[in-house]
XYZ file of N, CA, C and O in Angstrom:
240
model
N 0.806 -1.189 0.000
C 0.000 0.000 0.000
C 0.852 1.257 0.000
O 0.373 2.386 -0.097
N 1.930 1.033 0.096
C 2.975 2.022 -0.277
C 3.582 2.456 -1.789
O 4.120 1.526 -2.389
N 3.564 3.409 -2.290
C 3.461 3.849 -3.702
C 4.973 3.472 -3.965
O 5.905 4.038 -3.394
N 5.137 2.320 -5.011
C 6.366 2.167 -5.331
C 6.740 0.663 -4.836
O 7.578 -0.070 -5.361
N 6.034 0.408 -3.853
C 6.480 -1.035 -3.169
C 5.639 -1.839 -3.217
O 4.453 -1.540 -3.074
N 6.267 -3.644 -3.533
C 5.108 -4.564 -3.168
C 4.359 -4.738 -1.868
O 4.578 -4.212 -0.777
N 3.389 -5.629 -2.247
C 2.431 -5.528 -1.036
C 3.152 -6.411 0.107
O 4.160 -6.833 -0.460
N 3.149 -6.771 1.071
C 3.904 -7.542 1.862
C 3.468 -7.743 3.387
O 3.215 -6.690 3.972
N 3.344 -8.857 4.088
C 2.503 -8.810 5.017
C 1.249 -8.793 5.256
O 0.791 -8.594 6.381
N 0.740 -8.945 4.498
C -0.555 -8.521 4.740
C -1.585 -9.906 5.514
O -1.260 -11.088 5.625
N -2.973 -9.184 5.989
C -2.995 -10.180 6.936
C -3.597 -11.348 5.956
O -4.063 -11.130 4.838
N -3.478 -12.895 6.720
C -3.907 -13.943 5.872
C -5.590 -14.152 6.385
O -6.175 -13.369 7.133
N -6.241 -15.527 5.723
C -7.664 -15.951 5.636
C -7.850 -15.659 6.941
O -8.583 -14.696 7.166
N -7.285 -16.352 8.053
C -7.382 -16.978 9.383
C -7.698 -15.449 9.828
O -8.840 -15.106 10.134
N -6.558 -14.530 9.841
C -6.427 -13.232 10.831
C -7.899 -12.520 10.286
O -8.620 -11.869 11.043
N -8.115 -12.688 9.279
C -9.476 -11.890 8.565
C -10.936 -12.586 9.128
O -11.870 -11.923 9.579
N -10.916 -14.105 8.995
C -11.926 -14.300 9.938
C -11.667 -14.481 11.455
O -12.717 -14.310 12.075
N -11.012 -14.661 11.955
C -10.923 -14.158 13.313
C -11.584 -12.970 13.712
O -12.566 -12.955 14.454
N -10.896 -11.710 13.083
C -11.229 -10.384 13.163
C -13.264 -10.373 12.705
O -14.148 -9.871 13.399
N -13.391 -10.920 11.696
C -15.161 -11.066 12.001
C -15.721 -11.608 12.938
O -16.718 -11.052 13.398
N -15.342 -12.632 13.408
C -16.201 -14.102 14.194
C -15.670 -12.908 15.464
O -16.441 -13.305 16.337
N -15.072 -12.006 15.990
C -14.860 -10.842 17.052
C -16.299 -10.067 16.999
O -17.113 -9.743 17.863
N -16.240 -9.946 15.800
C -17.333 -8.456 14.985
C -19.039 -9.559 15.448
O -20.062 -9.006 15.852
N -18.957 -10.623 15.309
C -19.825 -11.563 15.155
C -20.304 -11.339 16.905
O -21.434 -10.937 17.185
N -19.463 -11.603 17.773
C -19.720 -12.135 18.969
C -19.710 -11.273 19.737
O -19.790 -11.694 20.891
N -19.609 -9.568 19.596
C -19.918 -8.469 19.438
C -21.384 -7.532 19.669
O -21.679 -6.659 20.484
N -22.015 -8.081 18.700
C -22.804 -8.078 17.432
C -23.948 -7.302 18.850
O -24.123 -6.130 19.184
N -24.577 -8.730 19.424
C -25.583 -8.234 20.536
C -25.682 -7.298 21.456
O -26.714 -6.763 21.862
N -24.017 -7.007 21.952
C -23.769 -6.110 23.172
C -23.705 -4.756 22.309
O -24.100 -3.703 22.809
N -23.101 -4.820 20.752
C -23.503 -3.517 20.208
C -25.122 -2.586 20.182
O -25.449 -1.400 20.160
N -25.802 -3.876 20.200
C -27.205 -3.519 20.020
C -27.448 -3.171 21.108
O -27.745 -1.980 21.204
N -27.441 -4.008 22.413
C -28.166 -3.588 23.272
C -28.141 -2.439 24.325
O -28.928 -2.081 25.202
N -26.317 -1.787 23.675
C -26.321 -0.496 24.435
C -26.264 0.696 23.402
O -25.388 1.561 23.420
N -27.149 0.645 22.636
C -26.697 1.505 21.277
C -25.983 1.851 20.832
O -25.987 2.987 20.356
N -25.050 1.078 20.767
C -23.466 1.913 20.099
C -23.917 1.951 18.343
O -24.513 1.080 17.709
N -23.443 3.161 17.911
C -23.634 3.241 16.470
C -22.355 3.240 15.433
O -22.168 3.165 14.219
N -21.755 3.343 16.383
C -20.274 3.993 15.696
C -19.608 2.552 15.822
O -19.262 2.249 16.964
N -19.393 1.678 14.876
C -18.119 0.245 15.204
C -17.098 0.252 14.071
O -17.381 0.373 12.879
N -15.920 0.111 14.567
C -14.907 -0.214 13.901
C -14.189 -1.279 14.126
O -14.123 -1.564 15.322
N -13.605 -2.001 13.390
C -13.423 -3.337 13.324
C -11.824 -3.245 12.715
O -11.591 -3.540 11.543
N -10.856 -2.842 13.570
C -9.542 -2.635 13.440
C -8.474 -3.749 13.641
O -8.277 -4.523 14.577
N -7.705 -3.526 12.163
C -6.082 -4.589 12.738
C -5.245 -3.488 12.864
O -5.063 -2.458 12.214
N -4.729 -4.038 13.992
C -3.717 -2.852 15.120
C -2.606 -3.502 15.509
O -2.463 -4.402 16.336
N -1.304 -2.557 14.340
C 0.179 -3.213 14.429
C 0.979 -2.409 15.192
O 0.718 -1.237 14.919
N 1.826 -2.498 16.015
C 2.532 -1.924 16.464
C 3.670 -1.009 16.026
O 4.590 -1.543 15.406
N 3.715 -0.003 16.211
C 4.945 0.850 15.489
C 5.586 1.824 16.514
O 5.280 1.689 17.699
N 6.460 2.803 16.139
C 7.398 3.354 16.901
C 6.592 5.153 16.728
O 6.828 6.120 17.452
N 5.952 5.109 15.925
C 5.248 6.022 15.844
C 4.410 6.700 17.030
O 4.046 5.865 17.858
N 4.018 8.010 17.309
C 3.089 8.450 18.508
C 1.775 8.861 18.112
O 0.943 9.498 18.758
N 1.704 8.288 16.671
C -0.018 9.040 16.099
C -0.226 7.710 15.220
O 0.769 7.099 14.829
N -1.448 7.291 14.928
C -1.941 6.429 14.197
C -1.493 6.708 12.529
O -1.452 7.692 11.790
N -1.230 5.436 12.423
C -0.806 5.474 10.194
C -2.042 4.656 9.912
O -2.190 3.591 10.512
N -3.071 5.136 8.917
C -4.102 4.445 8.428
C -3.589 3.865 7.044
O -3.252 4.635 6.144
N -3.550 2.775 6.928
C -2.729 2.170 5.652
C -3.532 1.555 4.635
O -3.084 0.989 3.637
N -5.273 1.754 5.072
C -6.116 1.827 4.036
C -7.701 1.138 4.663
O -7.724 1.050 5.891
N -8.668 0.778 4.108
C -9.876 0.306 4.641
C -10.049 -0.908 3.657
O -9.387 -1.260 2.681
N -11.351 -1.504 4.352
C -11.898 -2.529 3.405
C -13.002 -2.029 3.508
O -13.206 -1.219 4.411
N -14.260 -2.470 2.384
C -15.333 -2.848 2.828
C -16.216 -3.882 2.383
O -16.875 -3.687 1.362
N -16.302 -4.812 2.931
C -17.353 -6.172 2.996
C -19.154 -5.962 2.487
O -19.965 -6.825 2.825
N -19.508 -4.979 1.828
C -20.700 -4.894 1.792
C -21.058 -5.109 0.161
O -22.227 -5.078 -0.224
């Protein structure tokens, strides 16, 4: 996702459904306290002191 470079790392099948079957089991406690706002984040560690957004998906 870097202009000039291959893609590398990126997450595999497993880390992607993991990260749903989270979103999945979730799902009820979102509802039942109205949260409207969900984000469904993979969160890598860096040396950085501000967030790098390195791009979105969307599943719809």
């Amino acid at each position: 996702m870097e202009h000039g470079k291959e893609l590398r790392g990126q997450p595999g099948i497993g880390d992607i459904t993991k990260q749903y079957l989270y979103q999945l089991a979730y799902k009820n406690f979102v509802n039942d306290h109205g949260i409207q706002d969900v984000k469904n984040c993979f969160l890598m560690p860096t040396e950085q002191h501000s967030i790098i957004n390195k791009g979105y998906v969307n599943s719809e």
